[in-house]
PDB file of C-alpha atoms in Angstrom:
ATOM      1  CA  MET A 530     -77.027 -52.525 -90.819  1.00  0.00           C
ATOM      2  CA  LYS A 531     -75.763 -51.092 -87.546  1.00  0.00           C
ATOM      3  CA  ARG A 532     -76.545 -52.972 -84.373  1.00  0.00           C
ATOM      4  CA  ALA A 533     -78.314 -50.948 -81.740  1.00  0.00           C
ATOM      5  CA  GLU A 534     -76.684 -50.802 -78.317  1.00  0.00           C
ATOM      6  CA  PRO A 535     -79.005 -50.907 -75.342  1.00  0.00           C
ATOM      7  CA  GLU A 536     -78.917 -47.675 -73.381  1.00  0.00           C
ATOM      8  CA  ASP A 537     -77.712 -49.387 -70.213  1.00  0.00           C
ATOM      9  CA  ALA A 538     -74.849 -51.315 -71.873  1.00  0.00           C
ATOM     10  CA  TYR A 539     -72.143 -49.214 -70.179  1.00  0.00           C
ATOM     11  CA  ASP A 540     -73.851 -48.510 -66.871  1.00  0.00           C
ATOM     12  CA  HIS A 541     -71.719 -51.131 -65.093  1.00  0.00           C
ATOM     13  CA  VAL A 542     -68.446 -49.367 -65.994  1.00  0.00           C
ATOM     14  CA  ASP A 543     -68.737 -46.919 -63.092  1.00  0.00           C
ATOM     15  CA  THR A 544     -69.058 -49.758 -60.612  1.00  0.00           C
ATOM     16  CA  LEU A 545     -65.942 -51.458 -61.998  1.00  0.00           C
ATOM     17  CA  THR A 546     -63.742 -48.393 -61.711  1.00  0.00           C
ATOM     18  CA  ALA A 547     -65.060 -47.150 -58.375  1.00  0.00           C
ATOM     19  CA  PRO A 548     -62.570 -47.416 -55.499  1.00  0.00           C
ATOM     20  CA  ILE A 549     -63.014 -50.400 -53.248  1.00  0.00           C
ATOM     21  CA  PRO A 550     -63.535 -49.418 -49.624  1.00  0.00           C
ATOM     22  CA  MET A 551     -60.617 -50.495 -47.429  1.00  0.00           C
ATOM     23  CA  PRO A 552     -61.276 -51.895 -43.956  1.00  0.00           C
ATOM     24  CA  ASP A 553     -59.683 -49.929 -41.096  1.00  0.00           C
ATOM     25  CA  LYS A 554     -57.246 -52.744 -40.219  1.00  0.00           C
ATOM     26  CA  CYS A 555     -55.900 -52.838 -43.766  1.00  0.00           C
ATOM     27  CA  ARG A 556     -55.666 -49.052 -43.938  1.00  0.00           C
ATOM     28  CA  ASP A 557     -53.596 -48.965 -40.723  1.00  0.00           C
ATOM     29  CA  VAL A 558     -51.183 -51.597 -42.051  1.00  0.00           C
ATOM     30  CA  ALA A 559     -50.895 -49.888 -45.431  1.00  0.00           C
ATOM     31  CA  THR A 560     -50.211 -46.537 -43.772  1.00  0.00           C
ATOM     32  CA  SER A 561     -47.517 -47.982 -41.522  1.00  0.00           C
ATOM     33  CA  MET A 562     -45.770 -49.519 -44.533  1.00  0.00           C
ATOM     34  CA  THR A 563     -45.411 -46.305 -46.524  1.00  0.00           C
ATOM     35  CA  PRO A 564     -41.885 -44.852 -46.633  1.00  0.00           C
ATOM     36  CA  LYS A 565     -41.130 -41.712 -44.669  1.00  0.00           C
ATOM     37  CA  GLY A 566     -39.030 -38.771 -45.796  1.00  0.00           C
ATOM     38  CA  ASP A 567     -38.086 -37.341 -49.147  1.00  0.00           C
ATOM     39  CA  LEU A 568     -38.329 -40.117 -51.713  1.00  0.00           C
ATOM     40  CA  ARG A 569     -36.468 -38.196 -54.384  1.00  0.00           C
ATOM     41  CA  SER A 570     -33.292 -37.938 -52.347  1.00  0.00           C
ATOM     42  CA  SER A 571     -33.388 -41.604 -51.336  1.00  0.00           C
ATOM     43  CA  ASP A 572     -34.012 -42.637 -54.950  1.00  0.00           C
ATOM     44  CA  ALA A 573     -31.041 -40.604 -56.129  1.00  0.00           C
ATOM     45  CA  HIS A 574     -28.859 -42.101 -53.419  1.00  0.00           C
ATOM     46  CA  ALA A 575     -30.108 -45.584 -54.285  1.00  0.00           C
ATOM     47  CA  ARG A 576     -29.261 -45.101 -57.948  1.00  0.00           C
ATOM     48  CA  GLU A 577     -25.755 -43.890 -57.109  1.00  0.00           C
ATOM     49  CA  SER A 578     -24.937 -46.797 -54.829  1.00  0.00           C
ATOM     50  CA  SER A 579     -27.175 -49.462 -56.352  1.00  0.00           C
ATOM     51  CA  GLU A 580     -24.501 -50.982 -58.585  1.00  0.00           C
ATOM     52  CA  ALA A 581     -21.971 -51.444 -55.770  1.00  0.00           C
ATOM     53  CA  VAL A 582     -24.557 -52.661 -53.274  1.00  0.00           C
ATOM     54  CA  SER A 583     -26.356 -54.899 -55.698  1.00  0.00           C
ATOM     55  CA  ALA A 584     -23.091 -56.420 -56.920  1.00  0.00           C
ATOM     56  CA  THR A 585     -22.024 -57.217 -53.363  1.00  0.00           C
ATOM     57  CA  ASP A 586     -25.456 -58.606 -52.586  1.00  0.00           C
ATOM     58  CA  GLN A 587     -25.430 -60.670 -55.768  1.00  0.00           C
ATOM     59  CA  ILE A 588     -22.041 -62.132 -54.885  1.00  0.00           C
ATOM     60  CA  ASP A 589     -23.382 -63.095 -51.457  1.00  0.00           C
ATOM     61  CA  VAL A 590     -26.420 -64.707 -53.073  1.00  0.00           C
ATOM     62  CA  CYS A 591     -24.173 -66.594 -55.489  1.00  0.00           C
ATOM     63  CA  GLU A 592     -22.065 -67.897 -52.596  1.00  0.00           C
ATOM     64  CA  GLY A 593     -25.257 -69.173 -50.975  1.00  0.00           C
ATOM     65  CA  GLN A 594     -26.351 -70.866 -54.183  1.00  0.00           C
ATOM     66  CA  ILE A 595     -22.989 -72.602 -54.531  1.00  0.00           C
ATOM     67  CA  SER A 596     -23.323 -73.834 -50.949  1.00  0.00           C
ATOM     68  CA  GLU A 597     -26.837 -75.075 -51.712  1.00  0.00           C
ATOM     69  CA  ALA A 598     -25.603 -76.951 -54.802  1.00  0.00           C
ATOM     70  CA  ARG A 599     -22.754 -78.459 -52.764  1.00  0.00           C
ATOM     71  CA  SER A 600     -25.183 -79.653 -50.070  1.00  0.00           C
ATOM     72  CA  LEU A 601     -27.432 -81.210 -52.733  1.00  0.00           C
ATOM     73  CA  PHE A 602     -24.409 -82.987 -54.178  1.00  0.00           C
ATOM     74  CA  GLU A 603     -23.366 -84.285 -50.769  1.00  0.00           C
ATOM     75  CA  ALA A 604     -26.908 -85.413 -49.950  1.00  0.00           C
ATOM     76  CA  CYS A 605     -27.421 -87.368 -53.180  1.00  0.00           C
ATOM     77  CA  GLY A 606     -25.371 -90.313 -51.880  1.00  0.00           C
ATOM     78  CA  SER A 607     -28.019 -91.212 -49.319  1.00  0.00           C
ATOM     79  CA  PHE A 608     -30.878 -91.455 -51.837  1.00  0.00           C
ATOM     80  CA  GLU A 609     -31.880 -94.058 -54.380  1.00  0.00           C
ATOM     81  CA  HIS A 610     -30.761 -93.867 -58.001  1.00  0.00           C
ATOM     82  CA  ASP A 611     -33.575 -91.752 -59.536  1.00  0.00           C
ATOM     83  CA  ILE A 612     -33.735 -89.252 -56.694  1.00  0.00           C
ATOM     84  CA  ALA A 613     -29.943 -88.892 -56.679  1.00  0.00           C
ATOM     85  CA  LYS A 614     -29.980 -88.091 -60.408  1.00  0.00           C
ATOM     86  CA  THR A 615     -32.680 -85.472 -59.840  1.00  0.00           C
ATOM     87  CA  LEU A 616     -30.681 -83.883 -57.030  1.00  0.00           C
ATOM     88  CA  LEU A 617     -27.557 -83.818 -59.164  1.00  0.00           C
ATOM     89  CA  ARG A 618     -29.380 -82.240 -62.098  1.00  0.00           C
ATOM     90  CA  THR A 619     -30.874 -79.647 -59.760  1.00  0.00           C
ATOM     91  CA  ALA A 620     -27.441 -78.851 -58.344  1.00  0.00           C
ATOM     92  CA  ASP A 621     -26.026 -78.577 -61.874  1.00  0.00           C
ATOM     93  CA  ASP A 622     -28.850 -76.222 -62.851  1.00  0.00           C
ATOM     94  CA  ILE A 623     -28.198 -74.042 -59.801  1.00  0.00           C
ATOM     95  CA  LEU A 624     -24.516 -73.855 -60.700  1.00  0.00           C
ATOM     96  CA  THR A 625     -25.289 -72.964 -64.323  1.00  0.00           C
ATOM     97  CA  ARG A 626     -27.640 -70.155 -63.312  1.00  0.00           C
ATOM     98  CA  THR A 627     -25.183 -68.894 -60.714  1.00  0.00           C
ATOM     99  CA  SER A 628     -22.351 -68.739 -63.231  1.00  0.00           C
ATOM    100  CA  GLN A 629     -24.604 -66.788 -65.609  1.00  0.00           C
ATOM    101  CA  VAL A 630     -25.370 -64.263 -62.882  1.00  0.00           C
ATOM    102  CA  LEU A 631     -21.693 -63.930 -62.014  1.00  0.00           C
ATOM    103  CA  ASP A 632     -20.804 -63.429 -65.684  1.00  0.00           C
ATOM    104  CA  SER A 633     -23.327 -60.619 -66.049  1.00  0.00           C
ATOM    105  CA  LEU A 634     -22.224 -58.590 -63.006  1.00  0.00           C
ATOM    106  CA  LYS A 635     -20.253 -55.385 -63.472  1.00  0.00           C
ATOM    107  CA  LEU A 636     -17.586 -55.628 -60.801  1.00  0.00           C
ATOM    108  CA  GLU A 637     -14.485 -53.750 -59.702  1.00  0.00           C
ATOM    109  CA  GLY A 638     -11.341 -54.683 -57.784  1.00  0.00           C
ATOM    110  CA  ASP A 639     -11.825 -57.261 -55.042  1.00  0.00           C
ATOM    111  CA  GLN A 640     -15.261 -58.169 -56.370  1.00  0.00           C
ATOM    112  CA  ARG A 641     -13.657 -59.374 -59.617  1.00  0.00           C
ATOM    113  CA  ASP A 642     -11.274 -61.560 -57.641  1.00  0.00           C
ATOM    114  CA  MET A 643     -14.189 -63.000 -55.702  1.00  0.00           C
ATOM    115  CA  ARG A 644     -16.015 -63.737 -58.963  1.00  0.00           C
ATOM    116  CA  ARG A 645     -12.960 -65.624 -60.259  1.00  0.00           C
ATOM    117  CA  ILE A 646     -12.831 -67.685 -57.073  1.00  0.00           C
ATOM    118  CA  LEU A 647     -16.552 -68.467 -57.210  1.00  0.00           C
ATOM    119  CA  LEU A 648     -16.403 -69.397 -60.893  1.00  0.00           C
ATOM    120  CA  GLY A 649     -13.492 -71.726 -60.098  1.00  0.00           C
ATOM    121  CA  GLU A 650     -15.565 -73.391 -57.354  1.00  0.00           C
ATOM    122  CA  ILE A 651     -18.459 -73.735 -59.780  1.00  0.00           C
ATOM    123  CA  GLU A 652     -16.207 -75.322 -62.396  1.00  0.00           C
ATOM    124  CA  VAL A 653     -14.764 -77.888 -59.976  1.00  0.00           C
ATOM    125  CA  LEU A 654     -18.124 -78.751 -58.401  1.00  0.00           C
ATOM    126  CA  GLY A 655     -19.799 -78.889 -61.828  1.00  0.00           C
ATOM    127  CA  ALA A 656     -17.184 -81.331 -63.101  1.00  0.00           C
ATOM    128  CA  THR A 657     -17.636 -83.530 -60.035  1.00  0.00           C
ATOM    129  CA  ILE A 658     -21.408 -83.477 -60.468  1.00  0.00           C
ATOM    130  CA  GLY A 659     -20.993 -84.358 -64.161  1.00  0.00           C
ATOM    131  CA  GLU A 660     -18.821 -87.353 -63.277  1.00  0.00           C
ATOM    132  CA  ARG A 661     -21.337 -88.580 -60.721  1.00  0.00           C
ATOM    133  CA  LEU A 662     -24.203 -88.166 -63.206  1.00  0.00           C
ATOM    134  CA  SER A 663     -22.271 -90.143 -65.803  1.00  0.00           C
ATOM    135  CA  ALA A 664     -21.636 -92.900 -63.281  1.00  0.00           C
ATOM    136  CA  LEU A 665     -25.331 -93.062 -62.374  1.00  0.00           C
ATOM    137  CA  SER A 666     -26.410 -93.084 -66.011  1.00  0.00           C
ATOM    138  CA  ALA A 667     -24.104 -95.977 -66.917  1.00  0.00           C
TER     139      ALA A 667
END
């Protein structure tokens, strides 16, 4: 037997899909944030140069992450045992993720040399962190 639907079962659908009125302040901010100019030409330009720019940006980000891991390693000496281990594990995790990002980048020329240098720094710092973790665990 088929269940009968009340006639007003779908009356609320129009209210759910109706546009929500935007206050004037929000509309002004949203309007000022929209890009100006021909988006197609900027998108094409972005696609052409995105690999080179993003690779350079990613290398800069990776350098910052290595510095962050190094500062965590240096700071762990002034904390008690459990906190120091947590800081060291966090630094090791940052280094692992950074090396994965560096491995996945498509680089050319000088960028490849920079990746080799950064991966060498990661290897040395990671080994030092591993030794310190082993010493704390013993």
